[in-house]
Amino acid sequence: LAVPTYSHLTYDIVANATQIVNRPDILILEGLNVLQGGDGQVATAARLFVSDFFDFSLYVDAAEDQLESWYLERFARLRETAFNDPRAYFRFYAEMPKEQALARAHEIWRDINLENLRQNIAPTRGRANLVLRKSRNHSVEEVWLRKS
């Protein structure tokens, strides 16, 4: 299977670049919405979702305030590093005054990321076979394993 290559620098798929996946023993599929199972509507025909083909699924969880803190810390760190690359999609955050950039990061968290977490990501936690609950220092503080 040929899959597109994604660039975190440009925040887009790299033209004419693919990775080949050739019958691996273990394939890890990562994403914010891979456990989604539909819109909650009763379907007239059986619907399939990508998660229906998983042998095992894992959800990494943390408290909302921790997620916000980690997001803001990462944003500040990227602003000082990767966003400084002239080719970076988010270079404008490195060029704006620090206080303005951090205020924008707070807005992005509150208006976009937190809403996405609450509406689309957190509701999928119950579909996971294993939930790892992280503590403030990123260590795993709880492990929840679904019985078969």
mmCIF file of N, CA, C and O in Angstrom, residues 30-112:
data_model
loop_
_atom_site.group_PDB
_atom_site.id
_atom_site.type_symbol
_atom_site.label_atom_id
_atom_site.label_comp_id
_atom_site.label_asym_id
_atom_site.label_seq_id
_atom_site.Cartn_x
_atom_site.Cartn_y
_atom_site.Cartn_z
ATOM 1 N N GLU A 30 -2.301 6.109 13.638
ATOM 2 C CA GLU A 30 -2.449 7.166 14.637
ATOM 3 C C GLU A 30 -3.297 8.278 14.066
ATOM 4 O O GLU A 30 -3.217 8.588 12.892
ATOM 5 N N GLY A 31 -4.129 8.858 14.917
ATOM 6 C CA GLY A 31 -4.916 9.995 14.483
ATOM 7 C C GLY A 31 -5.922 10.393 15.535
ATOM 8 O O GLY A 31 -6.265 9.614 16.423
ATOM 9 N N LEU A 32 -6.387 11.621 15.442
ATOM 10 C CA LEU A 32 -7.320 12.138 16.436
ATOM 11 C C LEU A 32 -8.695 11.502 16.353
ATOM 12 O O LEU A 32 -9.402 11.408 17.342
ATOM 13 N N ASN A 33 -9.084 11.074 15.185
ATOM 14 C CA ASN A 33 -10.460 10.617 15.000
ATOM 15 C C ASN A 33 -10.577 9.170 14.531
ATOM 16 O O ASN A 33 -11.626 8.764 14.056
ATOM 17 N N VAL A 34 -9.532 8.366 14.685
ATOM 18 C CA VAL A 34 -9.570 7.012 14.142
ATOM 19 C C VAL A 34 -10.550 6.091 14.867
ATOM 20 O O VAL A 34 -10.938 5.062 14.332
ATOM 21 N N LEU A 35 -10.983 6.455 16.062
ATOM 22 C CA LEU A 35 -11.933 5.614 16.790
ATOM 23 C C LEU A 35 -13.381 6.045 16.589
ATOM 24 O O LEU A 35 -14.289 5.459 17.177
ATOM 25 N N GLN A 36 -13.601 7.057 15.771
ATOM 26 C CA GLN A 36 -14.975 7.510 15.562
ATOM 27 C C GLN A 36 -15.807 6.394 14.960
ATOM 28 O O GLN A 36 -15.337 5.622 14.124
ATOM 29 N N GLY A 37 -17.059 6.314 15.421
ATOM 30 C CA GLY A 37 -17.929 5.244 14.981
ATOM 31 C C GLY A 37 -19.225 5.735 14.402
ATOM 32 O O GLY A 37 -20.202 5.007 14.384
ATOM 33 N N GLY A 38 -19.301 6.941 13.975
ATOM 34 C CA GLY A 38 -20.521 7.434 13.366
ATOM 35 C C GLY A 38 -21.092 8.626 14.087
ATOM 36 O O GLY A 38 -20.559 9.101 15.080
ATOM 37 N N ASP A 39 -22.215 9.092 13.594
ATOM 38 C CA ASP A 39 -22.827 10.308 14.117
ATOM 39 C C ASP A 39 -23.922 10.036 15.136
ATOM 40 O O ASP A 39 -24.649 10.932 15.538
ATOM 41 N N GLY A 40 -24.086 8.766 15.526
ATOM 42 C CA GLY A 40 -25.111 8.437 16.507
ATOM 43 C C GLY A 40 -26.478 8.198 15.907
ATOM 44 O O GLY A 40 -27.403 7.811 16.595
ATOM 45 N N GLN A 41 -26.609 8.423 14.612
ATOM 46 C CA GLN A 41 -27.880 8.204 13.928
ATOM 47 C C GLN A 41 -28.064 6.716 13.662
ATOM 48 O O GLN A 41 -27.106 5.996 13.416
ATOM 49 N N VAL A 42 -29.286 6.252 13.709
ATOM 50 C CA VAL A 42 -29.583 4.866 13.373
ATOM 51 C C VAL A 42 -29.471 4.712 11.864
ATOM 52 O O VAL A 42 -30.114 5.442 11.106
ATOM 53 N N ALA A 43 -28.635 3.791 11.448
ATOM 54 C CA ALA A 43 -28.419 3.574 10.019
ATOM 55 C C ALA A 43 -29.329 2.460 9.519
ATOM 56 O O ALA A 43 -29.592 1.500 10.234
ATOM 57 N N THR A 44 -29.788 2.595 8.295
ATOM 58 C CA THR A 44 -30.649 1.559 7.721
ATOM 59 C C THR A 44 -29.819 0.367 7.260
ATOM 60 O O THR A 44 -30.306 -0.744 7.225
ATOM 61 N N ALA A 45 -28.587 0.579 6.924
ATOM 62 C CA ALA A 45 -27.685 -0.502 6.532
ATOM 63 C C ALA A 45 -26.454 -0.448 7.436
ATOM 64 O O ALA A 45 -26.115 0.606 7.961
ATOM 65 N N ALA A 46 -25.828 -1.580 7.604
ATOM 66 C CA ALA A 46 -24.627 -1.628 8.439
ATOM 67 C C ALA A 46 -23.555 -0.729 7.839
ATOM 68 O O ALA A 46 -23.264 -0.801 6.652
ATOM 69 N N ARG A 47 -23.000 0.139 8.671
ATOM 70 C CA ARG A 47 -21.935 1.042 8.226
ATOM 71 C C ARG A 47 -20.623 0.549 8.799
ATOM 72 O O ARG A 47 -20.571 0.108 9.941
ATOM 73 N N LEU A 48 -19.571 0.653 8.026
ATOM 74 C CA LEU A 48 -18.252 0.273 8.488
ATOM 75 C C LEU A 48 -17.428 1.519 8.737
ATOM 76 O O LEU A 48 -17.552 2.517 8.031
ATOM 77 N N PHE A 49 -16.579 1.434 9.742
ATOM 78 C CA PHE A 49 -15.665 2.521 10.082
ATOM 79 C C PHE A 49 -14.258 1.948 10.160
ATOM 80 O O PHE A 49 -14.085 0.749 10.386
ATOM 81 N N VAL A 50 -13.269 2.790 9.993
ATOM 82 C CA VAL A 50 -11.887 2.303 9.990
ATOM 83 C C VAL A 50 -11.592 1.534 11.273
ATOM 84 O O VAL A 50 -10.907 0.514 11.262
ATOM 85 N N SER A 51 -12.141 1.949 12.391
ATOM 86 C CA SER A 51 -11.878 1.272 13.664
ATOM 87 C C SER A 51 -12.470 -0.137 13.716
ATOM 88 O O SER A 51 -12.051 -0.951 14.537
ATOM 89 N N ASP A 52 -13.414 -0.460 12.830
ATOM 90 C CA ASP A 52 -13.961 -1.812 12.776
ATOM 91 C C ASP A 52 -12.914 -2.827 12.325
ATOM 92 O O ASP A 52 -13.088 -4.028 12.516
ATOM 93 N N PHE A 53 -11.821 -2.348 11.741
ATOM 94 C CA PHE A 53 -10.778 -3.237 11.238
ATOM 95 C C PHE A 53 -9.566 -3.310 12.164
ATOM 96 O O PHE A 53 -8.569 -3.936 11.817
ATOM 97 N N PHE A 54 -9.631 -2.691 13.333
ATOM 98 C CA PHE A 54 -8.525 -2.722 14.285
ATOM 99 C C PHE A 54 -8.593 -3.986 15.131
ATOM 100 O O PHE A 54 -9.656 -4.375 15.597
ATOM 101 N N ASP A 55 -7.441 -4.606 15.356
ATOM 102 C CA ASP A 55 -7.376 -5.716 16.288
ATOM 103 C C ASP A 55 -7.329 -5.203 17.726
ATOM 104 O O ASP A 55 -7.828 -5.850 18.640
ATOM 105 N N PHE A 56 -6.716 -4.039 17.902
ATOM 106 C CA PHE A 56 -6.554 -3.482 19.242
ATOM 107 C C PHE A 56 -6.443 -1.970 19.108
ATOM 108 O O PHE A 56 -5.817 -1.471 18.179
ATOM 109 N N SER A 57 -7.062 -1.252 20.024
ATOM 110 C CA SER A 57 -7.008 0.214 19.958
ATOM 111 C C SER A 57 -6.605 0.792 21.310
ATOM 112 O O SER A 57 -6.922 0.247 22.360
ATOM 113 N N LEU A 58 -5.922 1.902 21.229
ATOM 114 C CA LEU A 58 -5.362 2.575 22.395
ATOM 115 C C LEU A 58 -5.770 4.039 22.356
ATOM 116 O O LEU A 58 -5.704 4.674 21.303
ATOM 117 N N TYR A 59 -6.178 4.567 23.499
ATOM 118 C CA TYR A 59 -6.548 5.978 23.627
ATOM 119 C C TYR A 59 -5.670 6.565 24.728
ATOM 120 O O TYR A 59 -5.642 6.048 25.841
ATOM 121 N N VAL A 60 -4.932 7.617 24.410
ATOM 122 C CA VAL A 60 -4.106 8.301 25.402
ATOM 123 C C VAL A 60 -4.910 9.484 25.919
ATOM 124 O O VAL A 60 -5.323 10.346 25.147
ATOM 125 N N ASP A 61 -5.129 9.526 27.230
ATOM 126 C CA ASP A 61 -6.035 10.477 27.855
ATOM 127 C C ASP A 61 -5.289 11.343 28.861
ATOM 128 O O ASP A 61 -4.254 10.940 29.405
ATOM 129 N N ALA A 62 -5.821 12.521 29.092
ATOM 130 C CA ALA A 62 -5.302 13.420 30.131
ATOM 131 C C ALA A 62 -6.390 14.440 30.441
ATOM 132 O O ALA A 62 -7.319 14.635 29.646
ATOM 133 N N ALA A 63 -6.268 15.094 31.570
ATOM 134 C CA ALA A 63 -7.223 16.129 31.963
ATOM 135 C C ALA A 63 -7.141 17.310 31.001
ATOM 136 O O ALA A 63 -6.073 17.624 30.469
ATOM 137 N N GLU A 64 -8.279 17.964 30.784
ATOM 138 C CA GLU A 64 -8.326 19.095 29.851
ATOM 139 C C GLU A 64 -7.318 20.181 30.197
ATOM 140 O O GLU A 64 -6.674 20.739 29.304
ATOM 141 N N ASP A 65 -7.172 20.510 31.480
ATOM 142 C CA ASP A 65 -6.235 21.572 31.850
ATOM 143 C C ASP A 65 -4.798 21.182 31.536
ATOM 144 O O ASP A 65 -3.991 22.031 31.150
ATOM 145 N N GLN A 66 -4.466 19.902 31.653
ATOM 146 C CA GLN A 66 -3.129 19.444 31.299
ATOM 147 C C GLN A 66 -2.921 19.532 29.790
ATOM 148 O O GLN A 66 -1.865 19.971 29.334
ATOM 149 N N LEU A 67 -3.921 19.107 29.035
ATOM 150 C CA LEU A 67 -3.817 19.184 27.577
ATOM 151 C C LEU A 67 -3.610 20.624 27.115
ATOM 152 O O LEU A 67 -2.790 20.892 26.232
ATOM 153 N N GLU A 68 -4.347 21.543 27.727
ATOM 154 C CA GLU A 68 -4.180 22.957 27.385
ATOM 155 C C GLU A 68 -2.764 23.426 27.698
ATOM 156 O O GLU A 68 -2.113 24.088 26.875
ATOM 157 N N SER A 69 -2.273 23.092 28.871
ATOM 158 C CA SER A 69 -0.928 23.495 29.268
ATOM 159 C C SER A 69 0.120 22.936 28.304
ATOM 160 O O SER A 69 1.018 23.657 27.870
ATOM 161 N N TRP A 70 -0.005 21.671 27.965
ATOM 162 C CA TRP A 70 0.946 21.053 27.037
ATOM 163 C C TRP A 70 0.864 21.703 25.662
ATOM 164 O O TRP A 70 1.888 21.918 25.013
ATOM 165 N N TYR A 71 -0.343 22.019 25.199
ATOM 166 C CA TYR A 71 -0.508 22.677 23.906
ATOM 167 C C TYR A 71 0.194 24.040 23.906
ATOM 168 O O TYR A 71 0.935 24.368 22.975
ATOM 169 N N LEU A 72 -0.031 24.819 24.959
ATOM 170 C CA LEU A 72 0.564 26.162 25.020
ATOM 171 C C LEU A 72 2.083 26.086 25.135
ATOM 172 O O LEU A 72 2.798 26.884 24.510
ATOM 173 N N GLU A 73 2.589 25.131 25.898
ATOM 174 C CA GLU A 73 4.041 24.950 26.007
ATOM 175 C C GLU A 73 4.641 24.560 24.658
ATOM 176 O O GLU A 73 5.679 25.083 24.250
ATOM 177 N N ARG A 74 3.971 23.642 23.967
ATOM 178 C CA ARG A 74 4.456 23.200 22.655
ATOM 179 C C ARG A 74 4.407 24.352 21.653
ATOM 180 O O ARG A 74 5.345 24.553 20.873
ATOM 181 N N PHE A 75 3.335 25.123 21.655
ATOM 182 C CA PHE A 75 3.215 26.260 20.756
ATOM 183 C C PHE A 75 4.374 27.238 20.992
ATOM 184 O O PHE A 75 5.018 27.691 20.038
ATOM 185 N N ALA A 76 4.639 27.558 22.256
ATOM 186 C CA ALA A 76 5.723 28.501 22.576
ATOM 187 C C ALA A 76 7.068 27.955 22.108
ATOM 188 O O ALA A 76 7.892 28.695 21.558
ATOM 189 N N ARG A 77 7.278 26.653 22.301
ATOM 190 C CA ARG A 77 8.542 26.030 21.887
ATOM 191 C C ARG A 77 8.661 26.034 20.359
ATOM 192 O O ARG A 77 9.726 26.362 19.816
ATOM 193 N N LEU A 78 7.587 25.714 19.647
ATOM 194 C CA LEU A 78 7.619 25.729 18.185
ATOM 195 C C LEU A 78 7.815 27.137 17.643
ATOM 196 O O LEU A 78 8.484 27.335 16.624
ATOM 197 N N ARG A 79 7.251 28.115 18.333
ATOM 198 C CA ARG A 79 7.401 29.508 17.919
ATOM 199 C C ARG A 79 8.873 29.917 17.931
ATOM 200 O O ARG A 79 9.323 30.688 17.090
ATOM 201 N N GLU A 80 9.622 29.368 18.873
ATOM 202 C CA GLU A 80 11.044 29.698 19.010
ATOM 203 C C GLU A 80 11.937 28.807 18.135
ATOM 204 O O GLU A 80 13.112 29.104 17.980
ATOM 205 N N THR A 81 11.372 27.728 17.578
ATOM 206 C CA THR A 81 12.196 26.784 16.811
ATOM 207 C C THR A 81 11.651 26.617 15.391
ATOM 208 O O THR A 81 11.977 27.398 14.512
ATOM 209 N N ALA A 82 10.817 25.618 15.178
ATOM 210 C CA ALA A 82 10.367 25.235 13.833
ATOM 211 C C ALA A 82 9.646 26.349 13.085
ATOM 212 O O ALA A 82 9.779 26.468 11.865
ATOM 213 N N PHE A 83 8.885 27.176 13.777
ATOM 214 C CA PHE A 83 8.153 28.251 13.104
ATOM 215 C C PHE A 83 9.096 29.313 12.540
ATOM 216 O O PHE A 83 8.681 30.130 11.723
ATOM 217 N N ASN A 84 10.347 29.310 12.960
ATOM 218 C CA ASN A 84 11.322 30.274 12.445
ATOM 219 C C ASN A 84 11.846 29.908 11.059
ATOM 220 O O ASN A 84 12.470 30.739 10.405
ATOM 221 N N ASP A 85 11.626 28.694 10.627
ATOM 222 C CA ASP A 85 12.060 28.265 9.294
ATOM 223 C C ASP A 85 11.280 29.086 8.260
ATOM 224 O O ASP A 85 10.056 29.162 8.320
ATOM 225 N N PRO A 86 11.965 29.711 7.313
ATOM 226 C CA PRO A 86 11.271 30.524 6.295
ATOM 227 C C PRO A 86 10.223 29.751 5.497
ATOM 228 O O PRO A 86 9.293 30.333 4.971
ATOM 229 N N ARG A 87 10.365 28.420 5.420
ATOM 230 C CA ARG A 87 9.402 27.598 4.677
ATOM 231 C C ARG A 87 8.215 27.174 5.540
ATOM 232 O O ARG A 87 7.264 26.581 5.034
ATOM 233 N N ALA A 88 8.261 27.472 6.824
ATOM 234 C CA ALA A 88 7.237 26.988 7.748
ATOM 235 C C ALA A 88 5.878 27.633 7.480
ATOM 236 O O ALA A 88 5.775 28.854 7.333
ATOM 237 N N TYR A 89 4.870 26.803 7.446
ATOM 238 C CA TYR A 89 3.494 27.272 7.248
ATOM 239 C C TYR A 89 3.096 28.266 8.337
ATOM 240 O O TYR A 89 2.402 29.244 8.073
ATOM 241 N N PHE A 90 3.540 28.023 9.564
ATOM 242 C CA PHE A 90 3.171 28.880 10.701
ATOM 243 C C PHE A 90 4.242 29.914 11.042
ATOM 244 O O PHE A 90 4.302 30.414 12.165
ATOM 245 N N ARG A 91 5.055 30.300 10.075
ATOM 246 C CA ARG A 91 6.124 31.277 10.313
ATOM 247 C C ARG A 91 5.574 32.593 10.878
ATOM 248 O O ARG A 91 6.218 33.233 11.702
ATOM 249 N N PHE A 92 4.381 32.972 10.483
ATOM 250 C CA PHE A 92 3.822 34.250 10.937
ATOM 251 C C PHE A 92 3.707 34.313 12.463
ATOM 252 O O PHE A 92 3.759 35.398 13.034
ATOM 253 N N TYR A 93 3.597 33.169 13.147
ATOM 254 C CA TYR A 93 3.556 33.197 14.616
ATOM 255 C C TYR A 93 4.920 33.552 15.200
ATOM 256 O O TYR A 93 4.999 34.158 16.264
ATOM 257 N N ALA A 94 5.980 33.169 14.522
ATOM 258 C CA ALA A 94 7.327 33.525 14.975
ATOM 259 C C ALA A 94 7.606 35.000 14.738
ATOM 260 O O ALA A 94 8.396 35.614 15.453
ATOM 261 N N GLU A 95 6.943 35.575 13.744
ATOM 262 C CA GLU A 95 7.185 36.973 13.385
ATOM 263 C C GLU A 95 6.343 37.958 14.192
ATOM 264 O O GLU A 95 6.700 39.116 14.291
ATOM 265 N N MET A 96 5.239 37.521 14.755
ATOM 266 C CA MET A 96 4.407 38.446 15.536
ATOM 267 C C MET A 96 4.954 38.569 16.960
ATOM 268 O O MET A 96 5.700 37.705 17.414
ATOM 269 N N PRO A 97 4.620 39.653 17.643
ATOM 270 C CA PRO A 97 5.082 39.809 19.023
ATOM 271 C C PRO A 97 4.678 38.607 19.883
ATOM 272 O O PRO A 97 3.594 38.034 19.707
ATOM 273 N N LYS A 98 5.563 38.227 20.802
ATOM 274 C CA LYS A 98 5.359 37.023 21.609
ATOM 275 C C LYS A 98 4.011 37.035 22.322
ATOM 276 O O LYS A 98 3.285 36.039 22.298
ATOM 277 N N GLU A 99 3.665 38.126 22.983
ATOM 278 C CA GLU A 99 2.401 38.191 23.732
ATOM 279 C C GLU A 99 1.201 38.001 22.817
ATOM 280 O O GLU A 99 0.235 37.316 23.156
ATOM 281 N N GLN A 100 1.264 38.580 21.629
ATOM 282 C CA GLN A 100 0.176 38.434 20.660
ATOM 283 C C GLN A 100 0.075 36.986 20.170
ATOM 284 O O GLN A 100 -1.029 36.432 20.045
ATOM 285 N N ALA A 101 1.207 36.360 19.912
ATOM 286 C CA ALA A 101 1.216 34.968 19.448
ATOM 287 C C ALA A 101 0.667 34.041 20.525
ATOM 288 O O ALA A 101 -0.137 33.143 20.233
ATOM 289 N N LEU A 102 1.075 34.263 21.774
ATOM 290 C CA LEU A 102 0.587 33.405 22.859
ATOM 291 C C LEU A 102 -0.901 33.635 23.129
ATOM 292 O O LEU A 102 -1.628 32.683 23.450
ATOM 293 N N ALA A 103 -1.357 34.859 22.973
ATOM 294 C CA ALA A 103 -2.794 35.133 23.112
ATOM 295 C C ALA A 103 -3.568 34.399 22.023
ATOM 296 O O ALA A 103 -4.645 33.836 22.279
ATOM 297 N N ARG A 104 -3.023 34.380 20.825
ATOM 298 C CA ARG A 104 -3.669 33.657 19.729
ATOM 299 C C ARG A 104 -3.695 32.151 20.018
ATOM 300 O O ARG A 104 -4.689 31.476 19.732
ATOM 301 N N ALA A 105 -2.612 31.639 20.595
ATOM 302 C CA ALA A 105 -2.565 30.220 20.958
ATOM 303 C C ALA A 105 -3.660 29.884 21.964
ATOM 304 O O ALA A 105 -4.314 28.841 21.854
ATOM 305 N N HIS A 106 -3.890 30.773 22.930
ATOM 306 C CA HIS A 106 -4.983 30.566 23.901
ATOM 307 C C HIS A 106 -6.337 30.531 23.187
ATOM 308 O O HIS A 106 -7.190 29.700 23.505
ATOM 309 N N GLU A 107 -6.528 31.431 22.246
ATOM 310 C CA GLU A 107 -7.783 31.452 21.480
ATOM 311 C C GLU A 107 -7.965 30.165 20.677
ATOM 312 O O GLU A 107 -9.070 29.608 20.639
ATOM 313 N N ILE A 108 -6.903 29.709 20.029
ATOM 314 C CA ILE A 108 -6.971 28.471 19.241
ATOM 315 C C ILE A 108 -7.348 27.305 20.148
ATOM 316 O O ILE A 108 -8.193 26.481 19.794
ATOM 317 N N TRP A 109 -6.715 27.246 21.329
ATOM 318 C CA TRP A 109 -7.055 26.168 22.256
ATOM 319 C C TRP A 109 -8.541 26.233 22.635
ATOM 320 O O TRP A 109 -9.251 25.244 22.518
ATOM 321 N N ARG A 110 -8.970 27.396 23.062
ATOM 322 C CA ARG A 110 -10.340 27.548 23.579
ATOM 323 C C ARG A 110 -11.395 27.357 22.486
ATOM 324 O O ARG A 110 -12.377 26.635 22.691
ATOM 325 N N ASP A 111 -11.192 27.976 21.335
ATOM 326 C CA ASP A 111 -12.233 28.007 20.308
ATOM 327 C C ASP A 111 -12.209 26.831 19.339
ATOM 328 O O ASP A 111 -13.239 26.507 18.736
ATOM 329 N N ILE A 112 -11.051 26.203 19.184
ATOM 330 C CA ILE A 112 -10.938 25.125 18.192
ATOM 331 C C ILE A 112 -10.579 23.796 18.858
ATOM 332 O O ILE A 112 -11.344 22.835 18.806
#
